Amino acid sequence: MATRIAVVTIFPEMVMAVVRYGVTARAVQRGLLDIGCWNPRDYTRDRHRRVDDRPYGGGPGMVMMYEPVGAAMTAARDAVVGESHTIHLSPQGRRIDQEDIRRFVQGPSLVMLCGRYEGVDERLLETEVDEEISVGDYVLSGGELAAMVVIDAMARLIPGALGHQASANADSFSNGLLDWPHFTRPESVADQKVPEVLLSGDHGAIRRWRMKQSLGRTWERRPDLLRSRKLDSEEQMLLGEYVNERAAPAGDPAVIGERSK
Ligand code: 9WO
């Protein structure tokens, strides 16, 4: 059954742009992913179709009103037959990672609430939202771009959404390590050469080189990722080699933790 996502937003055209390009577009075309938008403006009852009002307690900006947003959420939930999980995209949410994306893909239909202005009436979050999530520690002007980030990350994990070659790649991305370096023709750009091993045709050596690069770059750039990942004996050996081969001036601040002499 297709992965279903219902987005509650006052800017549906913005969100639907994500399904016009690339992997997400293909997933929708192939019937693997179904995305629909529900606009709170269509659930207003007043002449002016108001979705925002002034904040109690005063201050600048506007707050999204309980009634039209709640009605749009109810319609969204009713449309996605069966169970649903409702998330709100906000800087106050817990920062999500690849594991959360995997959980969303495997879980029930997703209802995404996108706030605008200064945010939505808190009572909606209390009664209508299961989980508040953030895609990074910065403030946007609304939840839509964050929802699009989550949709894009989900689409590439849906079985059949990526080509054969690429799905193997997706596995290596999801193994908790950074990617290895990539090269294509020409072999030489000025004095920059493609690493010899990649031209050798020795598939075992190439696999080990890539794994070593992945481990080494993760160690250098994102040591936090390594701390929460167990290394098997081959991985430990390859990382050890990388660390030993790396020119390491005494007191180099990039060198942290378990560095072998
Ligand atoms: C506006 C604001 C104004 C003055 C002082 C503090 C303030 N916080 C906000 C605010 O958080 N506005 C949000 C805008 C309301 C909800 C939708 N908006 C949003 C979502 N901005 N950034 C996100 C977001 C979502 C997920 N991951 C990262 C950022």
Coordinates of C-alpha atoms and ligand atoms in Angstrom, one line a residue:
M1 CA 0.0 0.0 0.0
A2 CA 1.2 3.5 -0.8
T3 CA 2.7 5.7 1.8
R4 CA 0.1 8.4 2.5
I5 CA 1.0 11.9 3.7
A6 CA -1.6 14.7 4.4
V7 CA -0.3 18.2 4.9
V8 CA -2.2 20.9 6.6
T9 CA -0.9 24.2 5.2
I10 CA -2.1 27.6 4.0
F11 CA 0.5 27.2 1.1
P12 CA -0.5 24.0 -0.6
E13 CA 1.2 25.0 -3.9
M14 CA 4.5 25.3 -2.1
V15 CA 4.3 21.9 -0.6
M16 CA 3.1 20.2 -3.8
A17 CA 6.3 21.6 -5.6
V18 CA 8.2 18.7 -3.9
V19 CA 6.3 16.2 -6.0
R20 CA 7.2 17.8 -9.3
Y21 CA 10.9 16.8 -9.2
G22 CA 13.1 13.8 -9.0
V23 CA 12.6 10.9 -6.7
T24 CA 9.5 12.3 -5.0
A25 CA 7.8 12.9 -8.4
R26 CA 8.6 9.3 -9.5
A27 CA 7.3 7.8 -6.3
V28 CA 4.0 9.7 -6.7
Q29 CA 3.8 8.7 -10.5
R30 CA 4.4 5.1 -9.6
G31 CA 1.6 5.1 -7.0
L32 CA 4.1 4.5 -4.1
L33 CA 3.5 7.8 -2.4
D34 CA 0.3 9.8 -2.1
I35 CA 0.5 13.5 -0.9
G36 CA -2.5 15.7 -0.4
C37 CA -2.9 19.2 1.2
W38 CA -5.7 20.5 3.4
N39 CA -5.9 24.3 3.6
P40 CA -7.3 25.8 6.8
R41 CA -8.6 28.7 4.7
D42 CA -11.1 26.3 3.2
Y43 CA -12.4 25.6 6.7
T44 CA -13.1 29.1 7.8
R45 CA -16.7 30.3 8.3
D46 CA -16.3 34.0 8.2
R47 CA -16.5 36.2 5.1
H48 CA -12.8 37.2 5.3
R49 CA -11.6 33.5 5.5
R50 CA -9.4 34.4 8.5
V51 CA -7.0 31.8 9.7
D52 CA -5.0 34.0 12.1
D53 CA -5.7 36.3 15.0
R54 CA -3.9 38.5 17.5
P55 CA -2.1 36.8 20.4
Y56 CA -3.6 36.9 23.8
G57 CA -1.3 38.8 26.1
G58 CA -0.3 41.1 23.3
G59 CA 2.9 41.5 21.3
P60 CA 3.7 41.4 17.7
G61 CA 2.6 39.0 15.1
M62 CA -0.4 36.7 14.6
V63 CA -1.4 33.2 15.8
M64 CA -3.1 30.5 13.7
M65 CA -6.6 30.0 15.0
Y66 CA -7.8 26.8 16.6
E67 CA -11.0 26.4 14.6
P68 CA -10.0 26.5 10.9
V69 CA -6.7 24.6 11.6
G70 CA -8.5 22.0 13.7
A71 CA -11.2 21.5 11.1
A72 CA -8.5 21.1 8.3
M73 CA -6.7 18.6 10.5
T74 CA -9.9 16.6 11.1
A75 CA -10.5 16.5 7.3
A76 CA -6.9 15.5 6.6
R77 CA -7.1 12.7 9.1
D78 CA -10.5 11.5 7.8
A79 CA -9.1 11.4 4.2
V80 CA -6.1 9.2 5.0
V81 CA -8.2 6.1 5.9
G82 CA -7.0 4.0 8.8
E83 CA -4.5 4.9 11.5
S84 CA -2.6 8.2 11.4
H85 CA 0.3 9.8 13.2
T86 CA 0.2 13.6 13.5
I87 CA 3.4 15.7 13.6
H88 CA 4.0 19.4 13.9
L89 CA 7.1 21.0 12.3
S90 CA 8.6 23.5 14.7
P91 CA 11.9 24.7 16.1
Q92 CA 10.5 23.7 19.5
G93 CA 10.4 20.0 18.4
R94 CA 12.9 17.3 19.0
R95 CA 15.6 17.2 16.3
I96 CA 15.0 14.2 14.0
D97 CA 17.4 12.0 12.1
Q98 CA 17.5 9.2 9.6
E99 CA 16.1 6.8 12.1
D100 CA 13.0 8.9 12.6
I101 CA 12.5 9.1 8.9
R102 CA 12.6 5.3 8.7
R103 CA 10.0 5.1 11.5
F104 CA 7.7 7.5 9.6
V105 CA 7.9 5.4 6.5
Q106 CA 7.1 2.2 8.4
G107 CA 4.4 3.8 10.5
P108 CA 0.8 4.8 9.8
S109 CA -0.3 7.6 7.4
L110 CA 1.4 10.9 8.4
V111 CA -0.5 14.1 9.0
M112 CA 1.8 17.1 9.0
L113 CA 0.8 20.4 10.5
C114 CA 2.7 23.4 9.1
G115 CA 2.5 26.6 11.1
R116 CA 2.9 30.1 9.8
Y117 CA 3.1 33.5 11.5
E118 CA 4.2 33.1 15.2
G119 CA 2.8 29.6 15.3
V120 CA -0.5 27.8 16.0
D121 CA -2.8 28.0 19.0
E122 CA -1.1 25.9 21.7
R123 CA -4.3 23.9 22.4
L124 CA -4.0 22.3 18.9
L125 CA -0.6 21.0 19.8
E126 CA -2.0 19.6 23.1
T127 CA -5.0 17.8 21.7
E128 CA -4.3 17.2 17.9
V129 CA -0.6 16.6 17.6
D130 CA 1.3 13.3 18.6
E131 CA 4.8 14.6 18.0
E132 CA 6.6 17.9 17.6
I133 CA 9.7 17.7 15.4
S134 CA 12.5 19.9 14.1
V135 CA 14.7 19.4 11.1
G136 CA 17.4 21.7 12.5
D137 CA 18.2 24.5 14.9
Y138 CA 17.1 27.5 12.9
V139 CA 13.9 29.4 12.5
L140 CA 12.1 29.4 9.1
S141 CA 9.1 31.5 8.2
G142 CA 6.8 28.5 8.3
G143 CA 6.7 24.7 8.7
E144 CA 6.3 24.0 4.9
L145 CA 10.0 23.8 4.0
A146 CA 10.6 21.5 7.0
A147 CA 7.6 19.3 5.9
M148 CA 9.1 19.1 2.4
V149 CA 12.5 18.0 3.8
V150 CA 10.8 15.2 5.7
I151 CA 8.7 14.2 2.6
D152 CA 11.8 14.1 0.5
A153 CA 13.8 12.0 3.0
M154 CA 10.9 9.6 3.3
A155 CA 10.3 9.2 -0.4
R156 CA 13.8 7.8 -1.0
L157 CA 13.2 5.1 1.6
I158 CA 10.0 3.8 0.0
P159 CA 10.8 0.4 -1.7
G160 CA 10.8 0.9 -5.4
A161 CA 11.1 4.7 -5.4
L162 CA 14.8 4.6 -6.2
G163 CA 16.5 2.7 -9.0
H164 CA 18.4 -0.5 -8.3
Q165 CA 21.8 1.0 -8.1
A166 CA 20.7 3.9 -5.9
S167 CA 18.9 1.7 -3.4
A168 CA 22.2 0.0 -2.6
N169 CA 23.5 3.5 -2.0
A170 CA 20.7 4.3 0.3
D171 CA 21.8 1.4 2.5
S172 CA 25.2 2.8 2.8
F173 CA 23.8 6.2 3.7
S174 CA 21.7 4.7 6.4
N175 CA 24.5 2.7 8.0
G176 CA 25.3 5.6 10.3
L177 CA 28.4 6.8 8.5
L178 CA 29.2 9.6 6.1
D179 CA 29.5 8.8 2.4
W180 CA 32.8 8.1 0.7
P181 CA 34.3 10.4 -2.0
H182 CA 33.1 10.0 -5.6
F183 CA 34.9 10.5 -8.9
T184 CA 34.1 10.4 -12.6
R185 CA 35.9 11.1 -15.8
P186 CA 38.4 12.6 -16.5
E187 CA 41.1 10.6 -14.6
S188 CA 43.1 13.8 -14.2
V189 CA 42.1 17.4 -13.5
A190 CA 45.3 19.5 -13.5
D191 CA 47.3 17.9 -10.7
Q192 CA 44.3 16.2 -9.1
K193 CA 44.2 12.4 -9.8
V194 CA 41.5 9.9 -9.2
P195 CA 42.8 7.5 -6.4
E196 CA 44.6 4.6 -8.0
V197 CA 42.6 1.9 -6.3
L198 CA 39.4 3.0 -8.0
L199 CA 41.0 2.3 -11.4
S200 CA 42.4 -1.0 -10.4
G201 CA 39.4 -3.2 -11.0
D202 CA 40.0 -4.9 -7.7
H203 CA 36.5 -4.9 -6.2
G204 CA 37.6 -6.1 -2.8
A205 CA 40.2 -3.4 -2.5
I206 CA 37.7 -0.8 -3.8
R207 CA 35.1 -1.9 -1.2
R208 CA 37.7 -1.6 1.6
W209 CA 39.0 1.8 0.4
R210 CA 35.4 3.2 0.4
M211 CA 34.6 1.8 3.8
K212 CA 37.9 3.2 5.1
Q213 CA 37.0 6.6 3.7
S214 CA 33.5 6.5 5.2
L215 CA 34.9 5.6 8.6
G216 CA 37.7 8.2 8.4
R217 CA 35.6 11.1 7.3
T218 CA 33.0 10.3 9.9
W219 CA 35.8 10.2 12.5
E220 CA 37.1 13.5 11.3
R221 CA 33.9 15.4 10.6
R222 CA 31.2 13.8 12.8
P223 CA 32.8 12.0 15.7
D224 CA 29.4 12.2 17.4
L225 CA 28.1 9.7 14.9
L226 CA 30.9 7.2 15.6
R227 CA 30.3 7.3 19.3
S228 CA 26.8 5.9 18.9
R229 CA 27.8 3.2 16.4
K230 CA 29.5 -0.1 17.1
L231 CA 32.4 -1.0 14.7
D232 CA 33.1 -4.6 13.7
S233 CA 36.6 -5.9 13.6
E234 CA 37.2 -5.0 9.9
E235 CA 35.8 -1.5 10.4
Q236 CA 38.1 -1.0 13.5
M237 CA 41.1 -2.1 11.5
L238 CA 40.3 0.2 8.5
L239 CA 39.6 3.2 10.8
G240 CA 42.9 2.4 12.6
E241 CA 44.7 2.5 9.2
Y242 CA 43.1 5.8 8.3
V243 CA 44.0 7.4 11.6
N244 CA 47.6 6.2 11.3
E245 CA 48.0 7.4 7.8
R246 CA 46.6 10.8 8.5
A247 CA 49.2 13.5 8.9
A248 CA 48.6 14.5 12.5
P249 CA 50.5 17.5 13.8
A250 CA 51.0 17.3 17.6
G251 CA 48.1 18.8 19.4
D252 CA 45.8 18.9 16.4
P253 CA 42.5 19.8 17.8
A254 CA 40.6 17.6 15.2
V255 CA 42.2 14.6 16.9
I256 CA 39.9 13.4 19.6
G257 CA 39.3 10.3 21.5
E258 CA 40.7 6.9 20.7
R259 CA 43.6 7.8 18.5
S260 CA 46.1 5.0 17.9
K261 CA 49.7 6.2 18.5
Ligands
9WO1 C1 8.4 33.1 15.6 C2 8.9 33.9 16.6 C3 8.8 35.3 16.7 C4 9.4 35.9 17.8 C5 10.0 35.1 18.8 C6 10.1 33.8 18.6 C7 9.5 33.2 17.5 N1 9.4 31.9 17.2 C8 8.8 31.9 16.0 C9 8.5 30.6 15.4 O1 8.9 29.6 15.9 N2 7.7 30.7 14.4 C10 7.4 29.4 13.7 C11 7.5 29.6 12.2 C12 6.0 29.0 14.0 C13 5.8 27.6 13.5 C14 6.2 27.5 12.0 N3 7.4 28.2 11.8 C15 8.6 27.5 11.7 C16 8.8 26.2 11.7 N4 9.8 28.1 11.7 N5 10.7 27.2 11.7 C17 10.2 26.0 11.6 C18 10.9 24.8 11.7 C19 10.3 23.6 11.6 C20 11.1 22.4 11.6 N6 12.4 22.5 11.7 C21 13.0 23.6 11.8 C22 12.3 24.8 11.8

